[in-house]
PDB file of C-alpha atoms in Angstrom:
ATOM      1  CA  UNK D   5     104.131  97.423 130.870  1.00 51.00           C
ATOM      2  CA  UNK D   6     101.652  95.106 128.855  1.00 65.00           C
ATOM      3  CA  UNK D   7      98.763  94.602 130.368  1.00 78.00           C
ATOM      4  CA  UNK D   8      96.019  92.129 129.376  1.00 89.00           C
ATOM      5  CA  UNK D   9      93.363  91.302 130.856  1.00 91.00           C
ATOM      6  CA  UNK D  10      91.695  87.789 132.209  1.00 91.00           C
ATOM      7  CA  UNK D  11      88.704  87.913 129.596  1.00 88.00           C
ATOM      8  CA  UNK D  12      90.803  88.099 126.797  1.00 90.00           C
ATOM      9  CA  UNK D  13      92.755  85.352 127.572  1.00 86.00           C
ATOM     10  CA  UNK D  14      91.184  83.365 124.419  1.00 82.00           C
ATOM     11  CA  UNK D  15      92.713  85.375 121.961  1.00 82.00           C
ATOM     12  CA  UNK D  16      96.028  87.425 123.487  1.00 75.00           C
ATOM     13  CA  UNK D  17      98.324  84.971 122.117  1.00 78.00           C
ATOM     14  CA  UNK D  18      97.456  84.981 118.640  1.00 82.00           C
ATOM     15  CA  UNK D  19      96.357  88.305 118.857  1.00 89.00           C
ATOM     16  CA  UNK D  20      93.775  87.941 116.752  1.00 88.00           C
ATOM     17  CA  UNK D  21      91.161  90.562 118.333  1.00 91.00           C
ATOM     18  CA  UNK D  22      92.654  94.103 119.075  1.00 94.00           C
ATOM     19  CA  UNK D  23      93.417  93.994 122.909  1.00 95.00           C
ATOM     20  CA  UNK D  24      92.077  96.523 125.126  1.00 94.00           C
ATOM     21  CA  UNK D  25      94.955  98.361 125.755  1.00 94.00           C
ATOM     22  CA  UNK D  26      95.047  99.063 122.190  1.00 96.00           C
ATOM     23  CA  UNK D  27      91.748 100.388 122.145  1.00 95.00           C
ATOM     24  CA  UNK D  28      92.751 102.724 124.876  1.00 96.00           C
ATOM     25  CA  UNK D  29      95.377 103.540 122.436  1.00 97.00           C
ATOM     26  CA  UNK D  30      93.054 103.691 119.623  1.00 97.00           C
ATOM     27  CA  UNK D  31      90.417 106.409 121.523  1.00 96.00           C
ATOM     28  CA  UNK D  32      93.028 108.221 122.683  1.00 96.00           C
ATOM     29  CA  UNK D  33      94.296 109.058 119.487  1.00 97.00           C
ATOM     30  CA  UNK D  34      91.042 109.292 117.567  1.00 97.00           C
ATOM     31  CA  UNK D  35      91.786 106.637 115.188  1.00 97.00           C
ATOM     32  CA  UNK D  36      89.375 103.828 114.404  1.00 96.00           C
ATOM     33  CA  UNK D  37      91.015 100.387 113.733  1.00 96.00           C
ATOM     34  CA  UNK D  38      88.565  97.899 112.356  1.00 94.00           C
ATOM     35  CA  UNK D  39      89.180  94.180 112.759  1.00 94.00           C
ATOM     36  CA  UNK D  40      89.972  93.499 109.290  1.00 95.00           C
ATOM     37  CA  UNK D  41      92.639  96.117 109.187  1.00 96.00           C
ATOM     38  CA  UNK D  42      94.230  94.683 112.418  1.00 96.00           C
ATOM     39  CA  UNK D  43      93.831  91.475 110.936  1.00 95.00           C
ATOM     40  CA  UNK D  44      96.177  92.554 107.705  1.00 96.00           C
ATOM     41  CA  UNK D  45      98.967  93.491 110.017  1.00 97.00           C
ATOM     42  CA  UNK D  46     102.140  91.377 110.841  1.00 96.00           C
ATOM     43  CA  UNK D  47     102.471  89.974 114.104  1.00 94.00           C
ATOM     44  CA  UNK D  48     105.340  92.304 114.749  1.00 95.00           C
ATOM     45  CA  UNK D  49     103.154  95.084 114.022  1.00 96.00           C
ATOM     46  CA  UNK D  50     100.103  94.608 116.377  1.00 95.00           C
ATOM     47  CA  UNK D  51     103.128  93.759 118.997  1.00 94.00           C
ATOM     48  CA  UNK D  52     104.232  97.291 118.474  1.00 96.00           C
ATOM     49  CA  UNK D  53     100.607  98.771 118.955  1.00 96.00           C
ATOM     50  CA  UNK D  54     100.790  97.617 122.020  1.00 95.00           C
ATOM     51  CA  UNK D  55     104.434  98.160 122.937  1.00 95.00           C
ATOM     52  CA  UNK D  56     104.511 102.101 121.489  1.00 96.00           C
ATOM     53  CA  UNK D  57     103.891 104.298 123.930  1.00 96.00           C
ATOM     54  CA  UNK D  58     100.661 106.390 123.785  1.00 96.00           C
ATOM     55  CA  UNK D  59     100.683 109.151 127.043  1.00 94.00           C
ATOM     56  CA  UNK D  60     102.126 112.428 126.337  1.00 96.00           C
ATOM     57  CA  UNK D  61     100.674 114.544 123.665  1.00 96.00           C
ATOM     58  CA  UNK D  62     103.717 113.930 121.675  1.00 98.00           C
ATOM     59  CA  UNK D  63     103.661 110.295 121.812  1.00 97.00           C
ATOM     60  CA  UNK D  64      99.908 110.142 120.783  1.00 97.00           C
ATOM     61  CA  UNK D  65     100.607 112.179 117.791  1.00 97.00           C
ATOM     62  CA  UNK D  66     103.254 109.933 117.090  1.00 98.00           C
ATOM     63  CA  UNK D  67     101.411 106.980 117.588  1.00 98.00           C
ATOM     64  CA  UNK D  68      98.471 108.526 115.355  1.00 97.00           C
ATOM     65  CA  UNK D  69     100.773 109.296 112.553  1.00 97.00           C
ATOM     66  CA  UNK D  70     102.537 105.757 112.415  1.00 97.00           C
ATOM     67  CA  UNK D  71      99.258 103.625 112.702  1.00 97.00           C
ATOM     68  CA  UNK D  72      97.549 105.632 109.987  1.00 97.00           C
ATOM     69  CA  UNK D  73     100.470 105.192 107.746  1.00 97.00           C
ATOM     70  CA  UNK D  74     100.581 101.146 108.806  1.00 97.00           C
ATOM     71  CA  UNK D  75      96.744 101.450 108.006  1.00 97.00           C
ATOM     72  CA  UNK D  76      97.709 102.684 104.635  1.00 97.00           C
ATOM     73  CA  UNK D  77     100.606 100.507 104.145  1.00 97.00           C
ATOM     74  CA  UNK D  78      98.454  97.370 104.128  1.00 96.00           C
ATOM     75  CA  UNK D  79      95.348  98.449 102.865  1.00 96.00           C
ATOM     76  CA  UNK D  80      96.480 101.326 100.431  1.00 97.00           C
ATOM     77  CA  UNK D  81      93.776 103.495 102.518  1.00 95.00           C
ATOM     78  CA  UNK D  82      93.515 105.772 105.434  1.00 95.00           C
ATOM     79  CA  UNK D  83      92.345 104.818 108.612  1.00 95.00           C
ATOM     80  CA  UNK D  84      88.701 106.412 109.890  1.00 95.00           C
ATOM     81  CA  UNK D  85      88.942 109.080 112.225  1.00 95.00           C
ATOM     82  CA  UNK D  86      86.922 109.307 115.865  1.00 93.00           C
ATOM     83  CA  UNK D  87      86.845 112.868 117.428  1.00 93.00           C
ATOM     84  CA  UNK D  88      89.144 112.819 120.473  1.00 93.00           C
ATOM     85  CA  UNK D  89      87.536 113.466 123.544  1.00 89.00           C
ATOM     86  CA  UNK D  90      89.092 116.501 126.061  1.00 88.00           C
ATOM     87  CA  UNK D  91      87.537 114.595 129.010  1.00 91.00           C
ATOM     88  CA  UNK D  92      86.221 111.085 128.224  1.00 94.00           C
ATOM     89  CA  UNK D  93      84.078 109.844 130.959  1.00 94.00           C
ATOM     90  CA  UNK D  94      87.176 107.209 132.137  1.00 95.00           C
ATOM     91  CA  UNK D  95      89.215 109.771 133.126  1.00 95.00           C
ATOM     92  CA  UNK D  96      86.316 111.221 135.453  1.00 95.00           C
ATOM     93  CA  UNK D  97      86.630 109.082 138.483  1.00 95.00           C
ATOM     94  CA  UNK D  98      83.899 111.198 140.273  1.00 95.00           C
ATOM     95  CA  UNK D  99      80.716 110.179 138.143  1.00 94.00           C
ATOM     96  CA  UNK D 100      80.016 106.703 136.764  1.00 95.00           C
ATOM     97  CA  UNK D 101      78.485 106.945 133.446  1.00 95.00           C
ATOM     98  CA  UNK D 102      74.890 105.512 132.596  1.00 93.00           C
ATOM     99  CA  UNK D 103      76.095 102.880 130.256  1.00 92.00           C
ATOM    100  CA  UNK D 104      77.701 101.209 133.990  1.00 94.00           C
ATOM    101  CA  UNK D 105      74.914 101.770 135.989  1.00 92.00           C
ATOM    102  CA  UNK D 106      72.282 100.459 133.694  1.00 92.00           C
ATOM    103  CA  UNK D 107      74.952  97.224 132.456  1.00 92.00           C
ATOM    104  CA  UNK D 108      75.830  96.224 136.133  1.00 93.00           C
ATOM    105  CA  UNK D 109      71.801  96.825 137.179  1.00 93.00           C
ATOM    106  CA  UNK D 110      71.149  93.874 134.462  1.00 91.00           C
ATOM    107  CA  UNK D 111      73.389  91.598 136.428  1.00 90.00           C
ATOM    108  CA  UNK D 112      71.752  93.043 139.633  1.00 93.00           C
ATOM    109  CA  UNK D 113      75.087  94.774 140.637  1.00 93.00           C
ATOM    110  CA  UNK D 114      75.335  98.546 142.030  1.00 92.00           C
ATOM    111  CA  UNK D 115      78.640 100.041 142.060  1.00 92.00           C
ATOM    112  CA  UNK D 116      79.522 102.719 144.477  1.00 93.00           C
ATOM    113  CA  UNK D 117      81.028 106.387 143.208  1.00 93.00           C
ATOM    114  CA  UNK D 118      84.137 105.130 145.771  1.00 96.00           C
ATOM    115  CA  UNK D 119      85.098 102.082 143.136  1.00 96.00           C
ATOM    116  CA  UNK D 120      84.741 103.831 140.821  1.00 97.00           C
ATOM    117  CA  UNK D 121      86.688 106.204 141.505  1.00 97.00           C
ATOM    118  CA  UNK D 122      89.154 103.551 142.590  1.00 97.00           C
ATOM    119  CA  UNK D 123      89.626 101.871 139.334  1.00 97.00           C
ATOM    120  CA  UNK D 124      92.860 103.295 136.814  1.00 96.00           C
ATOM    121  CA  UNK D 125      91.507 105.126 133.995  1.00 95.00           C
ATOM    122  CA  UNK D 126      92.194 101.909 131.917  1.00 95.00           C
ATOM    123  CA  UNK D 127      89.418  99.902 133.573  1.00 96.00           C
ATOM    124  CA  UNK D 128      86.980 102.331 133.729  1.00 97.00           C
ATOM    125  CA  UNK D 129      87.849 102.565 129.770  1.00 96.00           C
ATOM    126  CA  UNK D 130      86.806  98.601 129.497  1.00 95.00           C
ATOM    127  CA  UNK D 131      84.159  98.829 131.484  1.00 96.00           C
ATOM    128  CA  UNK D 132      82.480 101.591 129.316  1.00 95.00           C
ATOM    129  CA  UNK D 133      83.352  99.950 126.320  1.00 93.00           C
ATOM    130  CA  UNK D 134      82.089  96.565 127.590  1.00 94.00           C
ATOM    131  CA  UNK D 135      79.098  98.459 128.950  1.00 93.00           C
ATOM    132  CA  UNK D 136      77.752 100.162 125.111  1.00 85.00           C
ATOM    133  CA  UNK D 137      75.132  98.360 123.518  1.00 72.00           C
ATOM    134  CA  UNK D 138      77.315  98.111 120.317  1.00 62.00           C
ATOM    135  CA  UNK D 139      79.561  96.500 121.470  1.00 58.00           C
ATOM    136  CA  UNK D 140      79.494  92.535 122.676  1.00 63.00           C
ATOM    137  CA  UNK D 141      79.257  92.275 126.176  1.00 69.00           C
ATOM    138  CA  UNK D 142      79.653  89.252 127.325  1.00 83.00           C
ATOM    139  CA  UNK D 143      82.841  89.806 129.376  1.00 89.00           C
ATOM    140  CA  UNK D 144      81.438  92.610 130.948  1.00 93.00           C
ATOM    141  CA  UNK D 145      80.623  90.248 133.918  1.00 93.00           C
ATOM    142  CA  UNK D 146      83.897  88.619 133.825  1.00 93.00           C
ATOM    143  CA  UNK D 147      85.300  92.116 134.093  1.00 94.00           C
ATOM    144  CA  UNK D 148      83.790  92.923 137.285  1.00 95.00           C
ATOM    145  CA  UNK D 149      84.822  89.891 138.580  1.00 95.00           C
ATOM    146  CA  UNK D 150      88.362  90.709 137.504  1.00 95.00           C
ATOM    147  CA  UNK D 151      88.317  94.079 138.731  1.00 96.00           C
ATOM    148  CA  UNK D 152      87.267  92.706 142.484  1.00 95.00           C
ATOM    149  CA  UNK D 153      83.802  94.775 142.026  1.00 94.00           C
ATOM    150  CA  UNK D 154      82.114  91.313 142.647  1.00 91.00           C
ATOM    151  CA  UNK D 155      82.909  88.298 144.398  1.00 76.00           C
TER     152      UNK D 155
END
């Protein structure tokens, strides 16, 4: 099932930002898809990064294997590798990372270990990404909101 989320309602249609549930994808199999290399592929293509399955240890090697050679296919080099984590912090639903604590505490927000633990492994994923100073965070808000941690 595709899932996409409220804040990225702007851009879903045209696809022209990678989707979070790519992302997911994209940790998961420790490859690291930069915008301009998303932006090279056909529309059928980032349809099928979402689409293509990405659970069992067989389908993320799969998935790894055909997005590095559609990495090479349009840009005639190989995607960058990310080390894949054994237990990345959204699959532990009993601790909620800094990076959440210190994010929500700047919008004067305190989430309980109990939501946490509450949320699928997915939205814990966007929160910590939405959470890291590197990245832009301006939906992190909107994401709490979406994810009925704040009125």
């Amino acid at each position: 099932m595709t899932r996409f989320f409220q804040f990225e309602a702007d851009f879903v249609d045209s696809l022209r930002c990678i989707p979070m549930q790519v992302r997911y994808k994209l940790d998961t199999c420790g490859i690291k898809l930069k915008l301009p290399e998303w932006n090279q592929f056909s529309q059928e293509d980032r349809q099928a990064l979402i689409d293509r399955p990405c659970t069992t240890p067989a389908e993320i090697q799969a998935y790894r294997q055909w997005l590095q050679d559609l990495v090479f296919q349009y840009t005639g080099k190989s995607a960058s590798e990310l080390p894949v984590e054994d237990n990345p912090d959204w699959m532990n639903a009993a601790t909620v990372p800094a990076s959440i604590w210190e994010k929500a505490g700047e919008f004067g927000v305190t989430l309980s270990s109990e939501q946490w633990a509450n949320l699928p492994p997915i939205e814990r994923f966007v929160l910590i990404k939405l959470s890291r100073s590197s990245h832009e965070n301006r939906n992190f808000l909107p994401a709490l909101k979406e994810f009925h941690l704040i009125d």
